[in-house]
N, CA, C and O atoms as a CHARMM CRD file, in Angstrom:
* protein
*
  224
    1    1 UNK  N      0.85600  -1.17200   0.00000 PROA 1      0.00000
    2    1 UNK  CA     0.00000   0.00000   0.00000 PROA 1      0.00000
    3    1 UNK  C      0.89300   1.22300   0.00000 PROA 1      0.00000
    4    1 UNK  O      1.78500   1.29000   0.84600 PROA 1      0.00000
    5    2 UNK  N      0.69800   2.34000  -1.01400 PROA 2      0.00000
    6    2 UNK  CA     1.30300   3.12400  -1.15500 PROA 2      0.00000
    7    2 UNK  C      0.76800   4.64400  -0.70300 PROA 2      0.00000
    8    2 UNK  O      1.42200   5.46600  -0.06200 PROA 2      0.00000
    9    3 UNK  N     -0.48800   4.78600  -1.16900 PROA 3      0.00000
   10    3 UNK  CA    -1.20800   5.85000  -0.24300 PROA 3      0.00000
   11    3 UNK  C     -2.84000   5.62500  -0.10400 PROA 3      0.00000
   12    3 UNK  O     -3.57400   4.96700  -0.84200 PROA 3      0.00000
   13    4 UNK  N     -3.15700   6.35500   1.03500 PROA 4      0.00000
   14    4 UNK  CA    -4.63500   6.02700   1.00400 PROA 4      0.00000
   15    4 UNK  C     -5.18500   7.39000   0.12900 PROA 4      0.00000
   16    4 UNK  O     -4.49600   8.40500   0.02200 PROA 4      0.00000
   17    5 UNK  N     -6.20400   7.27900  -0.32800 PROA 5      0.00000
   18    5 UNK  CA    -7.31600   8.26700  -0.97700 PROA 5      0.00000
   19    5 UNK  C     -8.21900   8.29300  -0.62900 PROA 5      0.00000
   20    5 UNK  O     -8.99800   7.34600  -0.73200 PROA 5      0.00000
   21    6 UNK  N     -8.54200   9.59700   0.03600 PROA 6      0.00000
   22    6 UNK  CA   -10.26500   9.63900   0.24800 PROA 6      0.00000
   23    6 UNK  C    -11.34400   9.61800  -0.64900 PROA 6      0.00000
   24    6 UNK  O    -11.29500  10.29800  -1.67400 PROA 6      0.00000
   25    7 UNK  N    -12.45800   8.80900  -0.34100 PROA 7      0.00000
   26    7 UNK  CA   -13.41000   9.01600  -1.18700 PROA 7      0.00000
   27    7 UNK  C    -14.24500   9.98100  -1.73300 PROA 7      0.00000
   28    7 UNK  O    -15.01100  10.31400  -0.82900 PROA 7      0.00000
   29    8 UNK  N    -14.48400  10.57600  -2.70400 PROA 8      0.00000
   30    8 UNK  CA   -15.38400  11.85700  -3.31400 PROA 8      0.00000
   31    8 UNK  C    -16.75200  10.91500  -3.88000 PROA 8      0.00000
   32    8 UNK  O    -16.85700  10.21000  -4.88300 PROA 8      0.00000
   33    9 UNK  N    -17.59600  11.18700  -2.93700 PROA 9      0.00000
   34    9 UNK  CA   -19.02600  10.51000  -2.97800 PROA 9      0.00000
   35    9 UNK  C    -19.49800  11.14200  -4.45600 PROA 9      0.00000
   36    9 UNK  O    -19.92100  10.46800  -5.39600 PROA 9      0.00000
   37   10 UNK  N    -19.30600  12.74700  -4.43700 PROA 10     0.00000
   38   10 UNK  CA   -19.94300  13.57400  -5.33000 PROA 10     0.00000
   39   10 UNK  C    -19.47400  13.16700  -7.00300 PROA 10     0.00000
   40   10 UNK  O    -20.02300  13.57900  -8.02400 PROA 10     0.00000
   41   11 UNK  N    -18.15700  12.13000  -6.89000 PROA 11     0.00000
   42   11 UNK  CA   -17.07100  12.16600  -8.32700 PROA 11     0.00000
   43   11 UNK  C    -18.12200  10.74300  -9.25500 PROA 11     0.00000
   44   11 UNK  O    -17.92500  10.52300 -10.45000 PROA 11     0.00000
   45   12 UNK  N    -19.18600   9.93300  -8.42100 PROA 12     0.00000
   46   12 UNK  CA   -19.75500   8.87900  -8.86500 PROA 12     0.00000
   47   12 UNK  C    -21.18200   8.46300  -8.53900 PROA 12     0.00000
   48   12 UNK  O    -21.70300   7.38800  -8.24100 PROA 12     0.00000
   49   13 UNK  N    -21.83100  10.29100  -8.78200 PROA 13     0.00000
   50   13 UNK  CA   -23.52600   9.66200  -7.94700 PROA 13     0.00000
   51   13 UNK  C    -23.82600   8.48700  -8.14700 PROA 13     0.00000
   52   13 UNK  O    -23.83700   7.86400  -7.08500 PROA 13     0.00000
   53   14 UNK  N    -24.09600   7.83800  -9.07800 PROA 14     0.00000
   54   14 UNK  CA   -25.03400   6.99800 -10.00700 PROA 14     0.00000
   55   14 UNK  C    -24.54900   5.70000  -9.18600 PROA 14     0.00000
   56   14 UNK  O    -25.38000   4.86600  -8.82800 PROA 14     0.00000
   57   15 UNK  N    -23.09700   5.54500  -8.88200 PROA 15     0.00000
   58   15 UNK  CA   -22.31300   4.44000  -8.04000 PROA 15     0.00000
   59   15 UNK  C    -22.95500   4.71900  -6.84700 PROA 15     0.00000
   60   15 UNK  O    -23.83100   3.99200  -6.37800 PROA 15     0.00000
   61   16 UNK  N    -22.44300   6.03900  -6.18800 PROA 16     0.00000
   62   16 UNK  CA   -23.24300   5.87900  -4.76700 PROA 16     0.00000
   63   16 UNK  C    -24.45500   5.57600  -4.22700 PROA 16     0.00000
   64   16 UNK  O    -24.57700   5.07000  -3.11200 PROA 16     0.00000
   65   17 UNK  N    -25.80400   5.99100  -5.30400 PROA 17     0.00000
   66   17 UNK  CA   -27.02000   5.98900  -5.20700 PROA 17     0.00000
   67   17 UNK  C    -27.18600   4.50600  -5.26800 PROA 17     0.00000
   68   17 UNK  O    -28.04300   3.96400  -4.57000 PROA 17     0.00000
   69   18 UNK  N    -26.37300   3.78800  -6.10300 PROA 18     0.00000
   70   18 UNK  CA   -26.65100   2.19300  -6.21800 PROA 18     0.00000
   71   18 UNK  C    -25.90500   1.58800  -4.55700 PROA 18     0.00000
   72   18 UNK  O    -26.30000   0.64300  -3.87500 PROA 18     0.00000
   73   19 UNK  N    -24.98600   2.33100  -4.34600 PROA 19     0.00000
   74   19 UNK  CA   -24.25200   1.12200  -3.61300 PROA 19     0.00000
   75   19 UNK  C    -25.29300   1.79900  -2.06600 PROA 19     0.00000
   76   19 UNK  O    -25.33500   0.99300  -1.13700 PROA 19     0.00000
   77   20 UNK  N    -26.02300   3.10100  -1.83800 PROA 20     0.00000
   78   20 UNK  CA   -26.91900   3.60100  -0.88700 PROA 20     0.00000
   79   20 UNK  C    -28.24100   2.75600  -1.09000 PROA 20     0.00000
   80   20 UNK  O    -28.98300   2.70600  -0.10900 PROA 20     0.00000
   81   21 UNK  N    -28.63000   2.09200  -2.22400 PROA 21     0.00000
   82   21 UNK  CA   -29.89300   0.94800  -2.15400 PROA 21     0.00000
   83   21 UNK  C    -29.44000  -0.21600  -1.73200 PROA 21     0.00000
   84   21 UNK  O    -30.05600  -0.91300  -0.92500 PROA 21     0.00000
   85   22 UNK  N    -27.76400  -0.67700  -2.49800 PROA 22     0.00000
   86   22 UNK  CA   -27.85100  -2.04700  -1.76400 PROA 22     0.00000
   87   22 UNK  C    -27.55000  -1.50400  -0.38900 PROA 22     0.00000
   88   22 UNK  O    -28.67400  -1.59900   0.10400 PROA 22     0.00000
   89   23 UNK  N    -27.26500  -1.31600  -0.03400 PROA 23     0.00000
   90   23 UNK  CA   -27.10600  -0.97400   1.42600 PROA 23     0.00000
   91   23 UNK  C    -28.44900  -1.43200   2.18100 PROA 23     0.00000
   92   23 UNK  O    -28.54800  -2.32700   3.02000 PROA 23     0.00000
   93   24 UNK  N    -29.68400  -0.40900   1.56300 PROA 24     0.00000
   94   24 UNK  CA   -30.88100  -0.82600   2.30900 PROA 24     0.00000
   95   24 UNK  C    -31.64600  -1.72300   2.21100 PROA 24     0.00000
   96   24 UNK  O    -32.40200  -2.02400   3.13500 PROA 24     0.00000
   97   25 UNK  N    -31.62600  -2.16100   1.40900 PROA 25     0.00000
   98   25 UNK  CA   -31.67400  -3.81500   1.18500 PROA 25     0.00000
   99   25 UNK  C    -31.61400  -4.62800   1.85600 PROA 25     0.00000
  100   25 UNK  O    -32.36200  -5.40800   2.44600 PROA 25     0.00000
  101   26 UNK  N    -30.15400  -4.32000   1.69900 PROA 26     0.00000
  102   26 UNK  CA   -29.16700  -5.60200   2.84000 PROA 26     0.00000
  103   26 UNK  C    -29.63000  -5.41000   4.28000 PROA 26     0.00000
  104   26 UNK  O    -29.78800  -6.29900   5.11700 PROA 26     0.00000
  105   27 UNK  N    -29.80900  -4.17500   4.41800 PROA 27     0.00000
  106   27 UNK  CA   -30.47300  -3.87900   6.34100 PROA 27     0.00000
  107   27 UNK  C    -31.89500  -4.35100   6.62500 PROA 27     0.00000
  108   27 UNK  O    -32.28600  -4.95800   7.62200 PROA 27     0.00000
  109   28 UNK  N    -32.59300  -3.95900   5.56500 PROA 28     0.00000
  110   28 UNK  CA   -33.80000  -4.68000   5.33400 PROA 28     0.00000
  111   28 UNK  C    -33.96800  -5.81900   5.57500 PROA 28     0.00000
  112   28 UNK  O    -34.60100  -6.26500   6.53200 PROA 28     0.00000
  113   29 UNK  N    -33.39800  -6.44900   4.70000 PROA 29     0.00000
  114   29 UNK  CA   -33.89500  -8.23100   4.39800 PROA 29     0.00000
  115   29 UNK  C    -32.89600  -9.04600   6.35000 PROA 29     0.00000
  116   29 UNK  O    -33.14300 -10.08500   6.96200 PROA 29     0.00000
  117   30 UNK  N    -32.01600  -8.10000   6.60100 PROA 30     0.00000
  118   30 UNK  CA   -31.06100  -8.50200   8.07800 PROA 30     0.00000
  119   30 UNK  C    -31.95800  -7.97900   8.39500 PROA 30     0.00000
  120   30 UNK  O    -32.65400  -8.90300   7.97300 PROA 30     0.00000
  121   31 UNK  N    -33.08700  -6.91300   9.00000 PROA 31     0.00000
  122   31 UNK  CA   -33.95900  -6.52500  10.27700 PROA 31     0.00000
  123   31 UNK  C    -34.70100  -7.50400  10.05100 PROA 31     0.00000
  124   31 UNK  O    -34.84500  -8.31000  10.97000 PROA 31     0.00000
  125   32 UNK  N    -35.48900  -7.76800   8.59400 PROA 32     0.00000
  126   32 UNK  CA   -36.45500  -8.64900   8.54800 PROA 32     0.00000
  127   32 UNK  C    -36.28200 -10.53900   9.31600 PROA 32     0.00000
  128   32 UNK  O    -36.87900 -11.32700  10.04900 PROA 32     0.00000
  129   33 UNK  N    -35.76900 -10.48600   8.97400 PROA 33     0.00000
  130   33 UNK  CA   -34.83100 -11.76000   9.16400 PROA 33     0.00000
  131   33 UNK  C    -34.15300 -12.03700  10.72100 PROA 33     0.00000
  132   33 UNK  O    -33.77800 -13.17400  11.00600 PROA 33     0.00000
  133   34 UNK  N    -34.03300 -10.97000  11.65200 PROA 34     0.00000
  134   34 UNK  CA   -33.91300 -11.00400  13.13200 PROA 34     0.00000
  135   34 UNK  C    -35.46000 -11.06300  13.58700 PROA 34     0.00000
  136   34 UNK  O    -36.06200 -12.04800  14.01500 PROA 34     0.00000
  137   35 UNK  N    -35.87100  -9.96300  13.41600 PROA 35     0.00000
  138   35 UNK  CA   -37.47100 -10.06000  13.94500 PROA 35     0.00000
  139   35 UNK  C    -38.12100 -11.32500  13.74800 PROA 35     0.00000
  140   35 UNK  O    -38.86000 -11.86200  14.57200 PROA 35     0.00000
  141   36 UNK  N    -37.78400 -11.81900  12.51300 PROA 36     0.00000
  142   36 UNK  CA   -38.86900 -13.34000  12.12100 PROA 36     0.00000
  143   36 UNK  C    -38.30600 -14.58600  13.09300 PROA 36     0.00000
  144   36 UNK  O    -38.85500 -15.67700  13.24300 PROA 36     0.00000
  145   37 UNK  N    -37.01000 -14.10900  13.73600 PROA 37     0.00000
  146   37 UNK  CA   -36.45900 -14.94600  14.59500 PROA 37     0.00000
  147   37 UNK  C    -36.87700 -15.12700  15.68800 PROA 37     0.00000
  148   37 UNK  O    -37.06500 -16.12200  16.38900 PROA 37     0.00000
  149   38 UNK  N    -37.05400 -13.76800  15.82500 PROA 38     0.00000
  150   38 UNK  CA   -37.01400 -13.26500  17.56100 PROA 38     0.00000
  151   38 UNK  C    -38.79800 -13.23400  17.58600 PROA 38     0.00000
  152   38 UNK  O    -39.37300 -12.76100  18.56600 PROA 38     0.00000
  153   39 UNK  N    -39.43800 -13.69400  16.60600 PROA 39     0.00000
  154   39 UNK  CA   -41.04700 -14.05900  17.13800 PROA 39     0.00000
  155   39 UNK  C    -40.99300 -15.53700  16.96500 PROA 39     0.00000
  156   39 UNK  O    -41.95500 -16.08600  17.50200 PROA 39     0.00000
  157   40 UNK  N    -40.16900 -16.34000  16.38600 PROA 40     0.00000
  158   40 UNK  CA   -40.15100 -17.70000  16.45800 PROA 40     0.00000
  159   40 UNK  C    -39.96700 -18.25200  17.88200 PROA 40     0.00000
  160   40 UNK  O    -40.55500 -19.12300  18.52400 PROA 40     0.00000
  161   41 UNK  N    -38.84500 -17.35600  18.16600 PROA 41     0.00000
  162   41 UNK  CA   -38.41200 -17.70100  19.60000 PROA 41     0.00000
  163   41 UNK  C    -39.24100 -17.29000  20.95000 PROA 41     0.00000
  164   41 UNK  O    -38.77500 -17.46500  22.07600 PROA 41     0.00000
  165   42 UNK  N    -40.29200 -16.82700  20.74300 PROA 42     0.00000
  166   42 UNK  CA   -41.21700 -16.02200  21.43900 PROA 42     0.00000
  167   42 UNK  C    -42.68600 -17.22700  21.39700 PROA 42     0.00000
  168   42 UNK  O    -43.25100 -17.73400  22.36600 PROA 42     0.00000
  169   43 UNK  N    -42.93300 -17.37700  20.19400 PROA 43     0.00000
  170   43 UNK  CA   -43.90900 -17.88000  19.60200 PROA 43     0.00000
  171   43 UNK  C    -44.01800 -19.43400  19.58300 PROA 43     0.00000
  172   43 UNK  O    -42.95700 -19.99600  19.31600 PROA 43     0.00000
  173   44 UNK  N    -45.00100 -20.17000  19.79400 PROA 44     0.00000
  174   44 UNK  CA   -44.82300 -21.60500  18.57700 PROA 44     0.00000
  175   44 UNK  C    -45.04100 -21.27000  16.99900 PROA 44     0.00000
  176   44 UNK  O    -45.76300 -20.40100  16.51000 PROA 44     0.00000
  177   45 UNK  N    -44.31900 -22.08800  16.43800 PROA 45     0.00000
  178   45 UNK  CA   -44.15800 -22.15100  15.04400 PROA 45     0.00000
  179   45 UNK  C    -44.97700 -23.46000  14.83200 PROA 45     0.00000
  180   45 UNK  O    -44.48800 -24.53300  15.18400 PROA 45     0.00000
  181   46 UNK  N    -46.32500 -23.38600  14.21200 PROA 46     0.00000
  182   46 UNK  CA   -46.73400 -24.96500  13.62000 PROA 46     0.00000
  183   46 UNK  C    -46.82000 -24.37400  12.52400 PROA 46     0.00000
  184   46 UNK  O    -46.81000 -23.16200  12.30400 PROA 46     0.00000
  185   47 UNK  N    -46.94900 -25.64900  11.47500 PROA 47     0.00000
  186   47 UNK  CA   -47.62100 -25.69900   9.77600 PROA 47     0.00000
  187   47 UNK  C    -48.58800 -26.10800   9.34400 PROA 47     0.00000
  188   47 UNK  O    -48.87100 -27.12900   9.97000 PROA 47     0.00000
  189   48 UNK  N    -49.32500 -25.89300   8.57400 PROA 48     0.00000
  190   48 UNK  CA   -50.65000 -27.19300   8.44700 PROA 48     0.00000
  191   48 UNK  C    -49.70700 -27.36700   6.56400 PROA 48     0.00000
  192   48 UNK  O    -49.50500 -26.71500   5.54000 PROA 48     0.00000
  193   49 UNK  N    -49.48100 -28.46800   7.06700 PROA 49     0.00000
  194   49 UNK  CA   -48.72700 -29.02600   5.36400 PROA 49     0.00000
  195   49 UNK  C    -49.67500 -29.76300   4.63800 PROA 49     0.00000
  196   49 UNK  O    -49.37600 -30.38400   3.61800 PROA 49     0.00000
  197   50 UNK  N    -51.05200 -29.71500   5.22200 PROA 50     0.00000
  198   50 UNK  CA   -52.23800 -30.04500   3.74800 PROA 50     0.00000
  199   50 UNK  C    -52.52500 -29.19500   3.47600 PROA 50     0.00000
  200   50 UNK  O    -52.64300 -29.07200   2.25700 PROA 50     0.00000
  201   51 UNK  N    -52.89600 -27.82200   4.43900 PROA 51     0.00000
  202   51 UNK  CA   -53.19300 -26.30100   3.92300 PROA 51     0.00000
  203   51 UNK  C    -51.91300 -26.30100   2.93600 PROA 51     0.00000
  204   51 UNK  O    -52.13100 -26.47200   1.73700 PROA 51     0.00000
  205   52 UNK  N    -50.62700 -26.12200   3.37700 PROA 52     0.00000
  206   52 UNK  CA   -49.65100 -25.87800   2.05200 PROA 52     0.00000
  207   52 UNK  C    -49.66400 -26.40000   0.90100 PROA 52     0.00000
  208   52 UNK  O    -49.68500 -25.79900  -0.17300 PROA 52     0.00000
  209   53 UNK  N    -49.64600 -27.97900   1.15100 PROA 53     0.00000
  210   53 UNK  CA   -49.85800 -28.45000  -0.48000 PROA 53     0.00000
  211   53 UNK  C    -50.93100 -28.54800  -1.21200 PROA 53     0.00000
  212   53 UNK  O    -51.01200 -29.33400  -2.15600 PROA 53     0.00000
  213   54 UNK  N    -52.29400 -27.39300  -0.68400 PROA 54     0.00000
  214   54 UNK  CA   -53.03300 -27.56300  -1.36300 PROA 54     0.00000
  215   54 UNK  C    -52.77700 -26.18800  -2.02700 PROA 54     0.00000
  216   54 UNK  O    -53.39500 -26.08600  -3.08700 PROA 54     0.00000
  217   55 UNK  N    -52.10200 -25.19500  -1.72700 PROA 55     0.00000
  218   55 UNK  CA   -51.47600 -24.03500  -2.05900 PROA 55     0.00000
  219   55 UNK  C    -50.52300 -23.82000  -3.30900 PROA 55     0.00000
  220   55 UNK  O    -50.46600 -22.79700  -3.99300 PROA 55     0.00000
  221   56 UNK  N    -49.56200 -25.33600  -3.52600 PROA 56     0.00000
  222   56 UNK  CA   -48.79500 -25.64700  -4.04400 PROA 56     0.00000
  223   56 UNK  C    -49.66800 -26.64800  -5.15800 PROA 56     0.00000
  224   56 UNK  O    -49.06600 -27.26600  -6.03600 PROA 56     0.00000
C-alpha cells in the first residue's frame, strides 16, 4: 500500500445511489430476518402441510 485516498461521494452519484440501495436492502432483508427470529423464539411455530400443499 502506497497511499490512502479519500473518497469523493460527489465524483460517482449513479455508483453511490446504487451502492446507498444495496445498502438498504441488505439492512432490510437482516432486520427482517432477526425479527422473524425473535417471534419464532417467542412464539410456537406450527404448519398445516395439507393447507400448504393444497397451495402448491
Amino acid at each position: 500500500l502506497k497511499e490512502v485516498r479519500p473518497a469523493n461521494p460527489s465524483a460517482d452519484k449513479e455508483g453511490l445511489d446504487a451502492m446507498r440501495q444495496q445498502l438498504t436492502r441488505a439492512m432490510r432483508s437482516d432486520l427482517l430476518v432477526q425479527y422473524a427470529g425473535a417471534l419464532r423464539e417467542r412464539y410456537a411455530v406450527t404448519t398445516d402441510k395439507r393447507a400448504a400443499e393444497q397451495l402448491f
